[in-house]
Amino acid sequence: MRFRPCPPILAGWLKKIPPLAWLLFIAVCPVLAQESELPANNPDWPNYFSRTWRTDEGLPDNAVTAIVQTHDGYIWIGTYGGLARFDGVRFTVFNSANEPALQSDRVTSLFEDASNVLWIGHERGDLTCYHNGKFEAQEVHESGIRRKISAISSDANGDIWMLNEEGTLVRTRDGATCALPNQDGVVQMIRDSNHSLYVASGGKLAALVNGQLVSLMQTNYDTNGITGYIEGVCPSHGGGFWVVSDQSVKKWNGQAWSENRGTNPYNEKVTAMLETKSGCLAMGTVDHGLYLLFPNRQMLHLNLANGFSHDWIRCLGEDREGTLWVGEGSGGIVALRPGKVETLDPPDHWQGCVALSTTTARDGSLWVGSEGAGLYRFHDDQWENFGSSAGLSNLFVWCVSEDSQGRMWAGTWGGGMFRQQGNHFVIPPGLENVSAPMPALLQAPDGVTWIGTASGLIRYENDAGKNYGEKEGLKVPDVRAIVKDRDGTIWFGMLGGGLGRLQNGHLKQYLKSDGLASDDVQCLHLESDGTLWIGTYGSGLSRFKNSHFDKITSDDGLPNNFICGIVEDDQANFWISSHGGIFRVAKQFLDDCADGKSSLLRCLVYGKGDGMRSLECSGGLQPAACRMADGRICFPTSRGVVIVNPTDTKVNHQQPPVVIEEVTANRHVLANYPHPAAPLRIAPGLQRFEFHYTGLSFIAPEKIQFQYRLEGLEKDWVDAGNKHVADEYSYIPPGDYTFHVRACNSDGIWNENGASLSFILLPYFWQTWWFHILIALAAAAAIAWTVLAITRRRMHRKLEIIQRQQAIERERTRIAKDIHDHLGANLTRISLLSQSAHGELENTRQAAAQLERIYDTSRDLTRSMDEIVWAVNPQHDTLDSLASYLGNFAQDYLALINVRCRLEVPLHLPHWPLTAEVRHDVFLAFKEAVNNILKHSGATEVSVFLATGTDHFTLVLRDNGRGFDPATLPERVGRGNGLKNMRQRLEKIGGRCEINSAPGKGTEIKFTVSLRGKM
């Protein structure tokens, strides 16, 4: 709601005006404002506006009884439905259901003492305090029946006193009481700048002195003292206090009256009274709303009749930013403050239509075209409407402009162009047949009128018009903006057709493909150096400079991408209207951003929190803004015409307090505000962390911007915009962290210190440092063991290679030895026998015997060669080949002397590899055993058995010969080492030889060969 000052004589008349409850912001008629006697030296009268919160927005009850701003910046609100803590966006409600220490939901008074303890008084006399996030019920030892606590305060000694509705004052620490009886008046308790307490009750005023109430009333009416019936009191910022009595409002400095604000406008008891930081006195009443008395003795009356939401005012409060908070009887809580913008509203409220285009005339009047209500003229605080009776056959006025002869032109939507002729409007000659919508007008200094239409551009001069449209080569020629350069070049913007240029009779069209931000152009602004700024519909700003387009959008800090109008002030700032309010930006900042010298714009934004009824400004029509003679700038919006004063921007320099309200993980609350000083310890395993925070600025709280950083995880600040939660931490590793958040208010003033919360995210035992050290040591040990194992394996491989080479060398040596011993000896024997046989040729019998020996030797030689070839052939390096060879050897060898040979070999032997050395030694041992059987046993049958185990095989030879006793076998020097050789050969290859025999029972020779590590 918006209010302008009105004189007291109009208060009664204003009561008769029907309430306009449907408006969120409503202005008192400027016609009334002109009748108030404003001083000539005070043209900038406060233009108040308000915002109301009720139960629909989260307030626990619409009956607001107490308001206080605590040290941390929160607004606390007492209601009959509980206590609410407000940050400008959200209400946090405390009541007896969620806080048992609150003994009653019906809160009647609030007070914060010097120790930051919030005292809460209840309707039935209960007292509660809130400190460090905890509520605690207080026991007050007072005598008598408890009554409603009307006020709470502290004296100079820090003692807390509470005043009940009967005028009784009670000290909380000991229950001491004193009273100023009240019969029919309003009871009030105030504290002055010296912390002295005063009580107004029953029409009297008394001071609290040494625990007793001392009357300040003078009975002699001729003295300059406090007399009459006291209807209201409040402390003054400059010392002393204000008193409403004897139908006057005066300030008492402790000795005498020091200031008079005039007659009491209400002439009844005041329910609440407060002096604001600006020196304005706010007085709440039971049934006449709110009165604001200014230092110059002017008054503003706000009540239900002129748009205020309620007439019953219960309580008042002011925050640090100067916002006046009003608690209404049953209408919720209202924030009231002077706006940064002024809204013009005619008596008929635009007939419910939208203001579209505005311009000023040379006589100082303001003209406004509307969407369906015709044309309005505002001059000397008077409104005049031009409609059908004034000749406007079409009331949808899209553009309005004054020509060089002082005539006003009005372009309509489908009704043609109209030109002022006295108090009437007519169609200019030559334009009678033009019916296309006309959204743009430009009156050039040379007297030429340029008209933008939905079908192209018209140049109108000397009652004749020339068209530039599709026939001339323009695509989508819906012209919405026109400017003229110094050299006569005409630039025009088109909705869908981009940017057009008419230079020396030649047309050129620039589109998005040429670098333009968008083909939908809404407004143009031409600088003296020829730089052209282009406002688009949804794509921000474009700059055309040196035949090059540059683009600036919300990604660069532009508050909104829907640009409606651009006006330059005397300080080289651009004031830009948009669909997101009105914002100011220095032209140099825009140039730096377009040139790439700056990455982010700094803008001052005006929105609803600054007094705008609607954020959506009218655009795509020219003129969409205009400068008044005094430098103020007018912008049409969907809810009237808004005026900003570039020389009075009213920057809010208060840094917003920042509070971290809540920390959650896995949607479980870990901590609430206020937080302990020690770091928060968080159990391991939690994920999805969220940090909820707020900024406590109540001037446009929706425009507060935040940045946050999690120290220990992030180095740079994260821009959160106006988001009140940091919810991007799905996982945080264990460690020590500090969450920082800072905020800036709606005017860009940052609280760099912000708020911070330290916490320790505890690890699981496997995430601790000592466990990591153990793991590192174990890993190092494992690596060392692995390296050692690999090294040992490599060494073993090298040893195996060496051993294999040595085995090969041994085998080569053995083969050479066998060839030398067996083959060489046999060949030598054959040679000798051949020579002997040659000499015995004449003796046939001797020669035959020699030849028989040569044959036997040759056969032994062949067998030896076969053994050598078999031993060195790698194809026979298997157990199966060994078994086959041994069996064939035994059968062939034993058959020579008619000894039966029985073989028992498994049908399927395992495919075990055997080295040539193993095969050779086993064969030689086996051969030695067979030879011994043939030479010494006298056996007629020999059995050969082969069996396999898990990692060994057993070869057994058993005969039925005469046998012997191995223990009594004598040593025969120089002969017969067969048994010893067998054992040595088996031991050499890791086996063993066992001989079991007894006289007359045959002999069993058992070879066991282990293959462990050899397979």
PDB file of C-alpha atoms in Angstrom, residues 359-367 377-380 384 402 406 408 420 629:
ATOM      1  CA  THR A 359       5.904  11.762 -22.010  1.00  0.00           C
ATOM      2  CA  THR A 360       6.239  15.280 -20.666  1.00  0.00           C
ATOM      3  CA  ALA A 361       5.069  18.489 -22.305  1.00  0.00           C
ATOM      4  CA  ARG A 362       6.764  21.877 -22.409  1.00  0.00           C
ATOM      5  CA  ASP A 363       4.318  23.196 -19.787  1.00  0.00           C
ATOM      6  CA  GLY A 364       5.549  20.555 -17.302  1.00  0.00           C
ATOM      7  CA  SER A 365       2.499  18.346 -17.607  1.00  0.00           C
ATOM      8  CA  LEU A 366       2.776  14.566 -17.767  1.00  0.00           C
ATOM      9  CA  TRP A 367       0.844  12.646 -20.415  1.00  0.00           C
ATOM     10  CA  ARG A 377      -2.806  14.431 -18.407  1.00  0.00           C
ATOM     11  CA  PHE A 378      -1.338  15.246 -14.976  1.00  0.00           C
ATOM     12  CA  HIS A 379      -0.512  18.867 -14.242  1.00  0.00           C
ATOM     13  CA  ASP A 380      -0.389  20.899 -11.028  1.00  0.00           C
ATOM     14  CA  GLU A 384      -7.588  15.064 -16.794  1.00  0.00           C
ATOM     15  CA  GLU A 402       4.563  16.297 -28.192  1.00  0.00           C
ATOM     16  CA  GLY A 406       3.292  21.952 -28.520  1.00  0.00           C
ATOM     17  CA  MET A 408       0.275  16.142 -28.336  1.00  0.00           C
ATOM     18  CA  GLN A 420      -4.219  17.461 -30.306  1.00  0.00           C
ATOM     19  CA  ALA A 629      11.786  18.987 -15.783  1.00  0.00           C
TER      20      ALA A 629
END
